Structures are given as C-alpha cells and as structure tokens.
Coordinates of C-alpha atoms in Angstrom, one line a residue:
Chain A
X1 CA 91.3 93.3 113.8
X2 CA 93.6 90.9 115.7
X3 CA 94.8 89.1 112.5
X4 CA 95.2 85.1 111.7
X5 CA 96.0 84.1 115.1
X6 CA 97.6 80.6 115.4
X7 CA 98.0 78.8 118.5
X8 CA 100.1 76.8 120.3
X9 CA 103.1 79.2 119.6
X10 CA 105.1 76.1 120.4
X11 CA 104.1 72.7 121.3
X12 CA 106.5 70.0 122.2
X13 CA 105.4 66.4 122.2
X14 CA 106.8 62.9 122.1
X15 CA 106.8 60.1 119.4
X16 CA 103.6 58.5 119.0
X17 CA 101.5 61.4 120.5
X18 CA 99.2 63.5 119.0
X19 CA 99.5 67.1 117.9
X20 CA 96.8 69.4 117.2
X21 CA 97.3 73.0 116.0
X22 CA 94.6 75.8 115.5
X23 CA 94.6 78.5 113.2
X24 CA 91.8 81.6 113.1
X25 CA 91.5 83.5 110.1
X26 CA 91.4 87.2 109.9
X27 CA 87.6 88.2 110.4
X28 CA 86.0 88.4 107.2
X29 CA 88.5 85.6 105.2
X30 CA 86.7 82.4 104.8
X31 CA 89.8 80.5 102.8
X32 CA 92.6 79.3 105.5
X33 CA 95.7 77.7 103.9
X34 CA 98.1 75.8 106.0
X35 CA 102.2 75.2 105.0
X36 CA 104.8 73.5 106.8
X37 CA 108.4 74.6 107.0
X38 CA 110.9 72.0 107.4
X39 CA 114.3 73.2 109.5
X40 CA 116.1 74.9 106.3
X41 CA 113.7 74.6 103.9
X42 CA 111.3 76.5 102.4
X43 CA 107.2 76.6 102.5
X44 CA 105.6 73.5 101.4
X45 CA 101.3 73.9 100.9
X46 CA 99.7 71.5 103.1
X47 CA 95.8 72.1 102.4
X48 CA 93.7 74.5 101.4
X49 CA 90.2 74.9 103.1
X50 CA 86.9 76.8 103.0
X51 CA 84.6 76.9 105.8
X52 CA 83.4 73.1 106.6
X53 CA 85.0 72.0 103.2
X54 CA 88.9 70.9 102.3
X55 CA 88.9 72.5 98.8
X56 CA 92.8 70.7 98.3
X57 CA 94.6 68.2 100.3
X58 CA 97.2 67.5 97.8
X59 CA 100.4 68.7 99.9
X60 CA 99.0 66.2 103.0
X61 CA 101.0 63.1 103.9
X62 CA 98.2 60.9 103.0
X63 CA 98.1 59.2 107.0
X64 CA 98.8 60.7 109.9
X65 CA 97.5 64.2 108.9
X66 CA 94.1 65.7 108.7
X67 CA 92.7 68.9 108.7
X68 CA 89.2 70.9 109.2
X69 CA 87.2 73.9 109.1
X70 CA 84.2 73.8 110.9
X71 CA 81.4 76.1 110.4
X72 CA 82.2 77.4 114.0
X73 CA 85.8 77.9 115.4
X74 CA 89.1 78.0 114.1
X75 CA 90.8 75.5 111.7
X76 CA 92.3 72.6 113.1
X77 CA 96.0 70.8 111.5
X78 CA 95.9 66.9 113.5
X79 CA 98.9 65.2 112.9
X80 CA 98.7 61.8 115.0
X81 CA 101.4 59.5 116.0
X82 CA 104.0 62.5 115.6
X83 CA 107.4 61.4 114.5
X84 CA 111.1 63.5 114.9
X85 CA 110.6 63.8 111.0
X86 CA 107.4 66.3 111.6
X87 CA 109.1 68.9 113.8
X88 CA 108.3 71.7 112.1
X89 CA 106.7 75.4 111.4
X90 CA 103.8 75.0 110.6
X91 CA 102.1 78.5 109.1
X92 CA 98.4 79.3 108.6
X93 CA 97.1 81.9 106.2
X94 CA 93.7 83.3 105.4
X95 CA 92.3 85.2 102.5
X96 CA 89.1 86.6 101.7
X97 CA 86.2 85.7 99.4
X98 CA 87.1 86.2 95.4
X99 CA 84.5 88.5 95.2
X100 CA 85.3 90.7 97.9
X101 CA 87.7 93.5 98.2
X102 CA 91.3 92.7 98.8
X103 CA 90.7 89.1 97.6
X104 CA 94.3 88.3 96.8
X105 CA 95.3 89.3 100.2
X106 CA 97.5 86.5 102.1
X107 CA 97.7 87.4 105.7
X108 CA 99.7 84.9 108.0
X109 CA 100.0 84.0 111.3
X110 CA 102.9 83.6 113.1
X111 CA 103.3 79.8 112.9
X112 CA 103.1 76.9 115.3
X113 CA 106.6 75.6 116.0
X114 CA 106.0 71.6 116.9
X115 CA 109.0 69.6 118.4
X116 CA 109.1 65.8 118.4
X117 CA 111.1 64.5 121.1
Chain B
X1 CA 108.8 71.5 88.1
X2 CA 107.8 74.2 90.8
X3 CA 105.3 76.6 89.7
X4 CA 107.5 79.5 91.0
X5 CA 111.5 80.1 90.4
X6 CA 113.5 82.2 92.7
X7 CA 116.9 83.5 92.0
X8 CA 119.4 83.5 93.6
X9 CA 119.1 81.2 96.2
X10 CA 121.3 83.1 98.9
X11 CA 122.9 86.2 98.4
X12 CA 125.5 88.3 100.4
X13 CA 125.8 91.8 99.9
X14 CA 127.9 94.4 101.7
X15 CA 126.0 97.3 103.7
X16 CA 124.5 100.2 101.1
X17 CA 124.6 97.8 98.1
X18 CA 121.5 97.7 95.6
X19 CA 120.0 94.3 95.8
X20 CA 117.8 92.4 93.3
X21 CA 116.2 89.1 94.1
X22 CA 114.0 87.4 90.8
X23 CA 110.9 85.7 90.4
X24 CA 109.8 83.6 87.7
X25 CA 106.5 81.8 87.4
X26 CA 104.6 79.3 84.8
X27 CA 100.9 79.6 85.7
X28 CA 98.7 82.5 84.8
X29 CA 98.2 84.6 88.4
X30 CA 95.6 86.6 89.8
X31 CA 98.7 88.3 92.0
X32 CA 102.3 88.3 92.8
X33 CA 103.1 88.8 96.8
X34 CA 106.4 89.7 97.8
X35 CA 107.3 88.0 101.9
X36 CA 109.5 87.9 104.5
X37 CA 111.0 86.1 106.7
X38 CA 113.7 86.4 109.6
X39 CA 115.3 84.1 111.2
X40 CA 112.7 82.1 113.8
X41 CA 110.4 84.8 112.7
X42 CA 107.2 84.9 111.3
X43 CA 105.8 85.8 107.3
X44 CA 105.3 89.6 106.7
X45 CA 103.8 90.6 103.2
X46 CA 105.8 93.1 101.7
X47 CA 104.5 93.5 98.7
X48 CA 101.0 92.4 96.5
X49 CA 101.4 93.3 92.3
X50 CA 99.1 92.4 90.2
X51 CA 100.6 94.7 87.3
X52 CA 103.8 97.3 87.2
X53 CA 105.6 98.7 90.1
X54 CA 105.2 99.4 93.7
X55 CA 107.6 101.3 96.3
X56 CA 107.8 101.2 100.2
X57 CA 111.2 103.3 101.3
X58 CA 114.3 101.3 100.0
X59 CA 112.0 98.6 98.8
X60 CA 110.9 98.4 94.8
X61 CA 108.6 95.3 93.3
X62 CA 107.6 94.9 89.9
X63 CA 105.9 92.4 88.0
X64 CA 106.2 92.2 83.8
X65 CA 103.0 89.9 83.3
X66 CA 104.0 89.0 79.7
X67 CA 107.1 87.7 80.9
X68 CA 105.5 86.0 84.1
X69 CA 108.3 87.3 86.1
X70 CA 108.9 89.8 89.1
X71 CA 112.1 91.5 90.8
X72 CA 112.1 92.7 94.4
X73 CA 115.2 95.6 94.4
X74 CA 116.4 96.5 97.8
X75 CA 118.3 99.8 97.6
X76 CA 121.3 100.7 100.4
X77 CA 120.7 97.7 101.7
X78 CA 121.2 97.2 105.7
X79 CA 122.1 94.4 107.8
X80 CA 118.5 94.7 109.4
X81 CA 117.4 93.3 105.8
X82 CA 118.8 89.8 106.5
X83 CA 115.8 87.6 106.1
X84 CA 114.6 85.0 103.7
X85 CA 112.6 86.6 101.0
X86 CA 109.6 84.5 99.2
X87 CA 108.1 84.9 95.9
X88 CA 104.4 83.5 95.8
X89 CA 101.6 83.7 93.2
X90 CA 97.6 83.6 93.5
X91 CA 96.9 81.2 90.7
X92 CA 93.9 82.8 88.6
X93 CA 92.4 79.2 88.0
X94 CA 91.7 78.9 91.8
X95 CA 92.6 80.4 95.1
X96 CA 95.9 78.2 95.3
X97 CA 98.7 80.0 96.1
X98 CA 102.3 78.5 94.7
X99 CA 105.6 79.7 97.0
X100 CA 109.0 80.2 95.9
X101 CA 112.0 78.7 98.1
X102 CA 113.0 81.7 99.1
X103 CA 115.9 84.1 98.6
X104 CA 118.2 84.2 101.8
X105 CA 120.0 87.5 102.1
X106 CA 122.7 88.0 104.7
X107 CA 124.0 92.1 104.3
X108 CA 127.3 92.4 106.1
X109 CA 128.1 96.0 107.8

C-alpha cells in the first residue's frame, strides 16, 4: 500500500504561469482533502472532494484555483496565473468511506512545495 | 472563531522534561487526531481518539469528550521531538476535518 502519493515534490514556476498538482489517495479512500501551508503558518482546508464531486470548496480563493476528482486518476489542485503570494505547501489527504473500517483515518502525503518566482 | 484551539502556541522545554500541549474544540467530532510535523517535513498521524487514552513510548493522548478537549503529554522529552504538533478533529456532521495552528516545540539538550 504505497500511501497518498502527491506529486510534483517541488515545482517552481513564474508569475502568470500555471501550476498543477496531483494527489492519489491511499487505495481504498475515496474522500481526498487538500490544505495549503503558508511559510510559518499553519494548515488552511482548501476543498474537500469525493470521486467526480467537490463536496466543499469553501477554503478556495474563489479565481485562480480549481480542483477535481475524476472517476479515473488522481486528484488534481490547478492554480492558474500563479502569484509570489501562492508559494506554498500544499498537502493532500485521503480517508475512507464512513461506513468502512478505519473511517476516521487521515493519511497524508508528503506535500507539493510550489515556488513563484 | 476556529473550530479547534491549540495551546500553547510555541513551547521550549529543556531535554527530559514532561511536556503537555492542549486541544480544545467547539463542534461535536467523530475523532481527535494527534500530527506532526518537522521542519520542511511532511504530516505523520500520531495519534487517532475517539474516547480516553492512548500511549505510543513517551507519547500519551487523551480526549475528555464532555469537555471537548484533548492533551498530547510528551514524557522525557528529546531534542528529536522538535516539530510542530497539530490538533485536528473529524467533524460528526460530515467528513470535514478542522486543524489546529499547531503547537511548535523546540527541546534544547
């Protein structure tokens, strides 16, 4: 069981470019969760998301940012147009079903660390 | 008003010293976990409560669910427990999960 696996480790990009960064739950979890961790600061939720659904966007900056699930492959954090302002960690976790054993299990991944130039 | 209270916010300790780090929440949970974090490092789960008390080596959680609060107690403490603890809660409403700030702990040899 490999875990939530998150990649890029670390991506570097310049103002106005795009950044995307992909997140793969632990098998059996179908509820991926992403945060963002500003230098000194701690986690801030970002969105929550089933498989094919976005179940709560409220931590989102309402442009720029979008997320996904898809019914096949890994989530998917887009942040387009990056500014300095969104270097950042940005963690992924996954959990399983509420009906299934271990449900309040939060496993993370090791983050994507994004630079804006 | 965050859903979840941690206290202190940083906290030096000598080597060998007993160290407790509080949680306090406001929404009813389905679980308490217990994180942490080094430095540039990534988010380990230490700890998942949903009632009493747990114990792995020098680490102790509980949870009083009446109270809606939780203590992680670190016991002869060592430098290599410098990290950033975090205090986050399953809400029971949803699967929406509520994080602390963090606790950062520096332990000087």
């Amino acid at each position: 069981n490999a875990g939530v696996m998150q990649n890029p480790r670390h991506l570097v990009r310049r103002r106005g470019q795009e950044a995307r960064l992909r997140c793969s739950p632990m098998k059996g979890h179908s509820h991926v969760y992403w945060y963002r961790q500003l230098p000194e600061e701690g986690l801030k939720f970002m969105v929550y998301l089933q498989k094919e659904n976005i179940i709560d966007e409220s931590g989102m900056p309402k442009e720029r940012f979008s997320a996904e699930f898809p019914k096949e492959g890994p989530s998917i954090l887009r942040i387009q147009q990056v500014v300095r302002g969104d270097s950042a960690a940005y963690f992924c976790a996954s959990s399983p079903d509420r009906g299934n054993p271990g449900a309040n299990v939060l496993t993370f991944g090791a983050g994507s660390r994004l630079t804006v130039l | 008003k965050n859903e979840v209270e941690q206290s202190p916010q940083n906290l030096t300790a000598q080597e060998g010293e007993f160290i407790t780090i509080n949680c306090s929440y406001s929404v009813g949970i389905s679980a308490l976990h217990w994180l942490q974090q080094h430095p540039g490092g990534g988010i380990v789960s230490l700890f998942m409560l949903s009632s009493g008390k747990k114990k792995h080596g020098r680490l102790i959680a509980t949870i009083n669910i009446q109270e809606k609060h939780s203590s992680l107690h670190i016991t002869a403490s060592h430098p290599r427990d410098s990290a950033v603890y975090i205090c986050a809660v399953l809400s029971n409403t949803g699967n929406q999960f509520y994080f602390g700030t963090g606790t950062s702990l520096t332990v000087i040899p």
